[in-house]
CSV table of C-alpha atoms in Angstrom, one decimal:
chain,number,residue,atom,x,y,z
A,259,UNK,CA,23.6,20.3,-10.1
A,260,UNK,CA,24.9,23.0,-7.9
A,261,UNK,CA,22.3,25.4,-9.2
A,262,UNK,CA,19.6,22.8,-8.6
A,263,UNK,CA,20.7,22.2,-5.0
A,264,UNK,CA,20.6,26.0,-4.1
A,265,UNK,CA,17.1,26.1,-5.4
A,266,UNK,CA,16.1,23.3,-3.4
A,267,UNK,CA,17.8,24.8,-0.3
A,268,UNK,CA,16.0,28.1,-0.8
A,269,UNK,CA,12.7,26.3,-1.4
A,270,UNK,CA,13.1,24.2,1.6
A,271,UNK,CA,13.8,27.0,4.0
A,272,UNK,CA,11.1,29.4,2.6
A,273,UNK,CA,8.4,26.6,2.5
A,274,UNK,CA,9.2,25.8,6.2
A,275,UNK,CA,9.2,29.6,7.3
A,276,UNK,CA,6.1,30.6,5.2
A,277,UNK,CA,4.4,27.5,4.2
A,278,UNK,CA,1.3,28.4,2.1
A,279,UNK,CA,-1.6,26.3,1.2
A,280,UNK,CA,-2.4,25.9,-2.5
A,281,UNK,CA,-5.3,27.7,-3.9
A,282,UNK,CA,-7.5,27.3,-6.9
A,283,UNK,CA,-8.9,30.0,-9.1
A,284,UNK,CA,-12.0,27.8,-9.8
A,285,UNK,CA,-13.0,27.9,-6.1
A,286,UNK,CA,-16.8,27.7,-7.3
A,287,UNK,CA,-16.0,24.3,-9.0
A,288,UNK,CA,-14.2,22.8,-5.8
A,289,UNK,CA,-16.3,24.3,-3.0
A,290,UNK,CA,-15.2,21.5,-0.7
A,291,UNK,CA,-11.7,23.0,-0.8
A,292,UNK,CA,-12.9,26.3,-0.1
A,293,UNK,CA,-15.0,25.5,2.9
A,294,UNK,CA,-16.2,22.0,4.3
A,295,UNK,CA,-19.7,23.4,4.7
A,296,UNK,CA,-20.3,22.8,1.0
A,297,UNK,CA,-20.2,19.0,1.6
A,298,UNK,CA,-23.5,17.5,0.8
A,299,UNK,CA,-24.7,21.0,-0.4
A,300,UNK,CA,-25.6,19.9,-4.0
A,301,UNK,CA,-28.9,18.3,-3.5
A,302,UNK,CA,-27.6,14.8,-4.1
A,303,UNK,CA,-24.0,13.5,-4.4
A,304,UNK,CA,-21.1,14.9,-6.4
A,305,UNK,CA,-17.7,13.7,-7.4
A,306,UNK,CA,-15.1,15.9,-8.8
A,307,UNK,CA,-11.4,16.5,-9.6
A,308,UNK,CA,-9.4,19.6,-10.7
A,309,UNK,CA,-5.8,20.0,-11.9
A,310,UNK,CA,-3.7,23.2,-11.4
A,311,UNK,CA,-0.6,23.9,-13.4
A,312,UNK,CA,1.5,27.0,-12.5
A,313,UNK,CA,4.2,29.0,-14.5
A,314,UNK,CA,4.5,26.3,-17.2
A,315,UNK,CA,7.0,28.6,-19.1
A,316,UNK,CA,9.7,28.1,-16.5
A,317,UNK,CA,12.0,25.0,-16.3
A,318,UNK,CA,10.2,23.1,-13.5
A,319,UNK,CA,6.7,22.0,-12.9
A,320,UNK,CA,4.4,23.2,-10.1
A,321,UNK,CA,1.0,21.1,-9.9
A,322,UNK,CA,-1.9,20.8,-7.5
A,323,UNK,CA,-4.7,18.4,-7.7
A,324,UNK,CA,-7.8,18.1,-5.6
A,325,UNK,CA,-10.5,15.3,-5.7
A,326,UNK,CA,-13.5,15.1,-3.6
A,327,UNK,CA,-16.7,12.9,-3.1
A,328,UNK,CA,-19.7,13.9,-1.1
A,329,UNK,CA,-23.3,13.2,-0.3
A,330,UNK,CA,-26.4,14.3,1.6
A,331,UNK,CA,-27.7,12.2,4.6
A,332,UNK,CA,-31.4,13.2,4.8
A,333,UNK,CA,-32.1,11.2,8.0
A,334,UNK,CA,-29.7,13.2,10.0
A,335,UNK,CA,-29.7,16.6,7.9
A,336,UNK,CA,-26.0,16.1,7.2
A,337,UNK,CA,-23.4,16.1,4.4
A,338,UNK,CA,-20.3,13.8,4.5
A,339,UNK,CA,-17.5,13.6,2.1
A,340,UNK,CA,-13.8,12.8,1.5
A,341,UNK,CA,-11.2,14.9,-0.1
A,342,UNK,CA,-7.7,14.4,-1.2
A,343,UNK,CA,-5.2,17.2,-2.0
A,344,UNK,CA,-1.8,16.8,-3.6
A,345,UNK,CA,0.8,19.5,-4.4
A,346,UNK,CA,4.0,18.6,-6.3
A,347,UNK,CA,7.1,20.5,-7.4
A,348,UNK,CA,9.4,18.8,-9.9
A,349,UNK,CA,12.8,20.2,-9.5
A,350,UNK,CA,13.0,19.7,-5.4
A,351,UNK,CA,10.5,16.8,-5.8
A,352,UNK,CA,8.6,18.4,-3.0
A,353,UNK,CA,5.4,16.6,-2.5
A,354,UNK,CA,2.4,17.2,-0.2
A,355,UNK,CA,-0.6,15.2,0.3
A,356,UNK,CA,-3.6,15.5,2.6
A,357,UNK,CA,-6.6,13.3,3.1
A,358,UNK,CA,-9.7,14.8,5.1
A,359,UNK,CA,-13.1,13.6,6.1
A,360,UNK,CA,-15.5,16.5,5.9
A,361,UNK,CA,-18.9,16.8,7.7
A,362,UNK,CA,-21.6,19.5,7.6
A,363,UNK,CA,-24.7,19.9,9.3
A,364,UNK,CA,-27.5,21.6,7.7
A,365,UNK,CA,-29.9,23.8,9.7
A,366,UNK,CA,-33.0,25.7,8.3
A,367,UNK,CA,-33.3,28.8,10.4
A,368,UNK,CA,-36.3,30.3,8.7
A,369,UNK,CA,-38.6,29.8,5.6
A,370,UNK,CA,-35.8,31.3,3.4
A,371,UNK,CA,-32.6,31.0,5.3
A,372,UNK,CA,-30.2,28.1,5.9
A,373,UNK,CA,-27.1,27.7,8.1
A,374,UNK,CA,-24.5,25.0,7.5
A,375,UNK,CA,-21.8,24.6,10.2
A,376,UNK,CA,-18.9,22.1,9.4
A,377,UNK,CA,-15.8,20.2,10.6
A,378,UNK,CA,-12.9,18.6,8.7
A,379,UNK,CA,-10.2,16.4,10.0
A,380,UNK,CA,-7.5,14.4,8.3
A,381,UNK,CA,-3.8,13.7,8.0
A,382,UNK,CA,-1.0,15.5,5.9
A,383,UNK,CA,2.1,14.2,4.7
A,384,UNK,CA,5.0,16.2,3.3
A,385,UNK,CA,8.3,15.0,1.8
A,386,UNK,CA,11.3,16.2,-0.2
A,387,UNK,CA,13.0,13.0,-1.5
A,388,UNK,CA,16.3,14.3,-0.1
A,389,UNK,CA,17.7,10.8,-0.9
A,390,UNK,CA,17.9,11.7,-4.6
A,391,UNK,CA,20.1,14.5,-3.9
A,392,UNK,CA,24.1,14.2,-4.6
A,393,UNK,CA,25.7,15.5,-1.6
A,394,UNK,CA,29.4,16.6,-0.9
A,395,UNK,CA,30.8,13.6,0.8
A,396,UNK,CA,29.5,11.4,-2.0
A,397,UNK,CA,31.8,13.1,-4.5
A,398,UNK,CA,35.0,11.3,-4.3
A,399,UNK,CA,37.2,13.6,-6.5
A,400,UNK,CA,40.6,11.8,-6.0
A,401,UNK,CA,39.0,8.6,-7.2
A,402,UNK,CA,36.8,10.1,-9.9
A,403,UNK,CA,33.7,8.3,-8.6
A,404,UNK,CA,30.4,8.9,-6.8
A,405,UNK,CA,29.8,7.1,-3.6
A,406,UNK,CA,26.2,5.8,-3.3
A,407,UNK,CA,26.3,6.2,0.4
A,408,UNK,CA,26.5,9.4,2.5
A,409,UNK,CA,26.8,10.1,6.4
A,410,UNK,CA,24.9,13.4,6.0
A,411,UNK,CA,22.0,13.1,8.6
A,412,UNK,CA,20.0,15.7,6.2
A,413,UNK,CA,18.6,12.9,3.9
A,414,UNK,CA,16.9,11.1,6.9
A,415,UNK,CA,14.6,14.4,7.5
A,416,UNK,CA,12.9,14.0,4.3
A,417,UNK,CA,9.3,13.5,5.4
A,418,UNK,CA,6.7,14.5,7.9
A,419,UNK,CA,3.3,13.6,8.7
A,420,UNK,CA,0.7,15.5,10.9
A,421,UNK,CA,-3.0,15.6,12.1
A,422,UNK,CA,-5.1,18.5,10.9
A,423,UNK,CA,-8.5,19.9,11.5
A,424,UNK,CA,-10.5,22.8,10.0
A,425,UNK,CA,-14.0,24.4,10.5
A,426,UNK,CA,-16.2,26.5,8.4
A,427,UNK,CA,-19.8,27.8,8.2
A,428,UNK,CA,-22.2,28.9,5.5
A,429,UNK,CA,-25.3,31.0,5.6
A,430,UNK,CA,-27.5,31.5,2.4
A,431,UNK,CA,-30.8,32.0,0.9
A,432,UNK,CA,-32.0,31.5,-2.7
A,433,UNK,CA,-29.9,34.4,-4.0
A,434,UNK,CA,-27.3,35.4,-1.3
A,435,UNK,CA,-24.6,33.3,0.4
A,436,UNK,CA,-21.8,34.0,2.8
A,437,UNK,CA,-19.4,31.7,4.5
A,438,UNK,CA,-16.0,31.5,6.5
A,439,UNK,CA,-13.2,28.9,7.0
A,440,UNK,CA,-10.4,28.5,9.4
A,441,UNK,CA,-7.9,25.8,8.4
A,442,UNK,CA,-5.1,24.0,10.5
A,443,UNK,CA,-6.8,24.7,13.8
A,444,UNK,CA,-4.3,22.3,15.4
A,445,UNK,CA,-1.2,24.3,14.1
A,446,UNK,CA,0.5,21.3,13.3
A,447,UNK,CA,4.2,21.0,13.4
A,448,UNK,CA,5.7,20.4,9.8
A,449,UNK,CA,9.5,20.7,10.6
A,450,UNK,CA,11.5,18.0,9.0
A,451,UNK,CA,13.9,17.8,12.0
A,452,UNK,CA,12.8,14.8,14.0
A,453,UNK,CA,14.2,16.1,17.2
A,454,UNK,CA,13.6,19.6,18.4
A,455,UNK,CA,12.3,21.0,15.3
A,456,UNK,CA,9.4,23.5,15.7
A,457,UNK,CA,7.8,25.0,12.4
A,458,UNK,CA,4.0,25.5,12.9
A,459,UNK,CA,1.8,25.4,9.9
A,460,UNK,CA,0.2,28.8,9.8
A,461,UNK,CA,-3.6,29.0,10.2
A,462,UNK,CA,-5.4,29.8,6.8
A,463,UNK,CA,-8.5,32.0,7.0
A,464,UNK,CA,-11.0,32.6,4.2
A,465,UNK,CA,-14.1,34.8,3.9
A,466,UNK,CA,-16.2,34.3,0.7
A,467,UNK,CA,-19.6,35.1,-0.5
A,468,UNK,CA,-21.8,36.1,-3.4
A,469,UNK,CA,-25.0,37.1,-5.0
A,470,UNK,CA,-27.2,35.4,-7.7
A,471,UNK,CA,-29.0,37.6,-10.0
A,472,UNK,CA,-31.6,35.8,-12.0
A,473,UNK,CA,-32.0,37.4,-15.5
A,474,UNK,CA,-35.1,37.4,-17.7
A,475,UNK,CA,-35.2,35.9,-21.4
A,476,UNK,CA,-37.8,35.4,-23.9
A,477,UNK,CA,-38.3,31.8,-23.0
A,478,UNK,CA,-39.3,30.6,-19.6
A,479,UNK,CA,-37.4,27.4,-19.9
A,480,UNK,CA,-34.0,29.3,-20.3
A,481,UNK,CA,-31.7,29.4,-17.2
A,482,UNK,CA,-30.0,32.7,-17.2
A,483,UNK,CA,-28.1,34.0,-14.1
A,484,UNK,CA,-25.6,36.5,-13.3
A,485,UNK,CA,-23.2,35.5,-10.3
A,486,UNK,CA,-21.0,37.8,-8.3
A,487,UNK,CA,-18.5,36.1,-6.0
A,488,UNK,CA,-15.7,36.9,-3.9
A,489,UNK,CA,-13.0,35.0,-2.0
A,490,UNK,CA,-10.6,36.5,0.5
A,491,UNK,CA,-7.6,34.3,1.8
A,492,UNK,CA,-5.0,35.0,4.2
A,493,UNK,CA,-2.2,32.8,5.8
A,494,UNK,CA,0.6,34.3,7.8
A,495,UNK,CA,1.5,37.6,6.1
A,496,UNK,CA,0.2,36.6,2.8
A,497,UNK,CA,-3.3,37.6,1.5
A,498,UNK,CA,-5.3,37.4,-1.6
A,499,UNK,CA,-8.8,38.5,-2.9
A,500,UNK,CA,-10.5,37.1,-5.8
A,501,UNK,CA,-13.5,38.9,-7.0
A,502,UNK,CA,-15.5,38.8,-10.3
A,503,UNK,CA,-18.6,37.6,-11.9
A,504,UNK,CA,-20.0,34.6,-14.1
A,505,UNK,CA,-22.7,34.8,-16.6
A,506,UNK,CA,-24.6,31.4,-16.9
A,507,UNK,CA,-26.9,30.9,-19.9
A,508,UNK,CA,-28.3,27.3,-19.9
A,509,UNK,CA,-25.4,24.9,-20.1
A,510,UNK,CA,-22.8,27.5,-20.6
A,511,UNK,CA,-20.9,29.8,-18.1
A,512,UNK,CA,-18.3,32.5,-18.9
A,513,UNK,CA,-16.6,34.8,-16.4
A,514,UNK,CA,-13.8,36.9,-15.3
A,515,UNK,CA,-12.1,37.5,-11.9
A,516,UNK,CA,-9.3,39.8,-10.7
A,517,UNK,CA,-6.7,38.6,-8.3
A,518,UNK,CA,-5.6,41.3,-5.9
A,519,UNK,CA,-3.2,41.5,-2.9
A,520,UNK,CA,-5.0,43.9,-0.4
A,521,UNK,CA,-2.2,44.3,2.2
A,522,UNK,CA,1.1,42.6,1.6
A,523,UNK,CA,2.7,45.1,-0.7
A,524,UNK,CA,6.6,45.1,-0.4
A,525,UNK,CA,9.3,46.4,-2.6
A,526,UNK,CA,8.2,45.9,-6.4
A,527,UNK,CA,5.4,43.7,-5.7
A,528,UNK,CA,2.0,44.4,-7.3
A,529,UNK,CA,-1.3,45.0,-5.8
A,530,UNK,CA,-3.1,43.8,-9.0
A,531,UNK,CA,-1.5,40.4,-9.9
A,532,UNK,CA,-3.8,38.6,-12.5
A,533,UNK,CA,-6.8,38.6,-14.6
A,534,UNK,CA,-8.6,35.1,-14.4
A,535,UNK,CA,-10.7,33.9,-17.5
A,536,UNK,CA,-13.2,31.2,-16.8
A,537,UNK,CA,-15.5,28.9,-18.5
A,538,UNK,CA,-17.9,26.1,-17.7
A,539,UNK,CA,-19.8,23.6,-19.8
A,540,UNK,CA,-22.6,21.4,-18.5
A,541,UNK,CA,-23.1,18.2,-20.4
A,542,UNK,CA,-26.0,16.3,-18.9
A,543,UNK,CA,-24.7,15.6,-15.4
A,544,UNK,CA,-21.1,16.5,-16.1
A,545,UNK,CA,-19.6,19.8,-15.5
A,546,UNK,CA,-16.3,20.7,-17.3
A,547,UNK,CA,-14.4,23.7,-16.3
A,548,UNK,CA,-11.3,25.7,-17.6
A,549,UNK,CA,-9.6,28.8,-16.3
A,550,UNK,CA,-6.5,30.7,-17.2
A,551,UNK,CA,-4.8,33.3,-15.1
A,552,UNK,CA,-3.0,36.0,-17.0
A,553,UNK,CA,-0.4,37.3,-14.8
A,554,UNK,CA,0.2,41.1,-15.1
A,555,UNK,CA,2.8,41.2,-12.2
A,556,UNK,CA,6.6,40.4,-12.6
A,557,UNK,CA,5.4,36.8,-13.1
A,558,UNK,CA,3.9,37.7,-16.5
A,559,UNK,CA,6.7,35.8,-18.4
A,560,UNK,CA,5.9,32.4,-16.8
A,561,UNK,CA,2.9,31.9,-19.1
A,562,UNK,CA,0.5,32.2,-16.4
A,563,UNK,CA,-1.6,29.4,-14.7
A,564,UNK,CA,-4.3,27.2,-15.9
A,565,UNK,CA,-6.7,24.9,-14.3
A,566,UNK,CA,-8.9,21.9,-15.8
A,567,UNK,CA,-11.8,20.5,-13.7
A,568,UNK,CA,-14.6,17.9,-14.2
A,569,UNK,CA,-17.3,16.8,-11.8
A,570,UNK,CA,-20.3,14.6,-12.0
A,571,UNK,CA,-23.6,14.9,-10.2
A,572,UNK,CA,-26.0,11.9,-9.3
A,573,UNK,CA,-28.8,11.3,-7.0
A,574,UNK,CA,-27.8,10.3,-3.6
A,575,UNK,CA,-29.3,7.0,-2.3
A,576,UNK,CA,-29.4,8.6,1.1
A,577,UNK,CA,-31.6,11.7,0.2
A,578,UNK,CA,-31.5,15.0,-1.4
A,579,UNK,CA,-30.8,18.3,0.4
A,580,UNK,CA,-30.8,22.0,-0.2
A,581,UNK,CA,-28.8,23.4,-3.2
A,582,UNK,CA,-26.5,26.3,-2.4
A,583,UNK,CA,-27.1,29.1,-4.8
A,584,UNK,CA,-23.6,30.4,-5.6
A,585,UNK,CA,-23.2,28.5,-9.0
A,586,UNK,CA,-21.0,26.2,-6.9
A,587,UNK,CA,-23.1,23.2,-6.3
């Protein structure tokens, strides 16, 4: 119990000081989390969900889920959507949930180029379930019992809620795309101290893009493409670059990405952290995705990270827009 309590305290302070957003290896399958400008960018409407399980070789669970639904409103050249993010850690029982409304405006700036600015607003909720802890004043050694009550005010500071906002943009043509996102524009206070606590949620920056290279086959009906994509992310002093490619042949896509830490190298940390293997299968209007991050850093004994995703495309009753050519929508 003491060991678990120490882990909780360390996790509590490190999360408050360097709170980081969950990230997804399959960013191309949940582009609404990557950038709200993808909202409504799939010609019709789309619904999807992804689950990320980290380091399942350890004695605790660290899981993230993201759900989204969006569509295109033809009359006002806009995309609108709803997204829900959840992040849960089993030992400390830390839980984070955020619900957002996303909006993008679609502008055709030339015959070939499009520009999608966007805005996302929502509410976040963090809690630690401190009431489930066994604290010192509950242990009555002389009586040999555990008191269900405690006078420690620590247990009353177990949750916080906040308003949040993000903005992004995308610019693309039939083969090239580039975008950027800034999350937490409001720098919300996420301190668990009700009076006087000030812990700002650090802004999250992301720059991403890619190129679609159509490939020739013997049969004109074949869909054969090679995608080169990258995603650079930075929050506080932490950064990460995912870079790699996907090969799409009809209903099957296979690929590999490398995860690199460009600048935040300290002590025995590694610049090259993982190799991420990816696979997608399209079945009618469904897309099923799987990825596995093979850690090659000091975390290699944690059995890595895997993600499973599923999405469904359908015609929007409000109209169809312009598909973004990154293998995302």
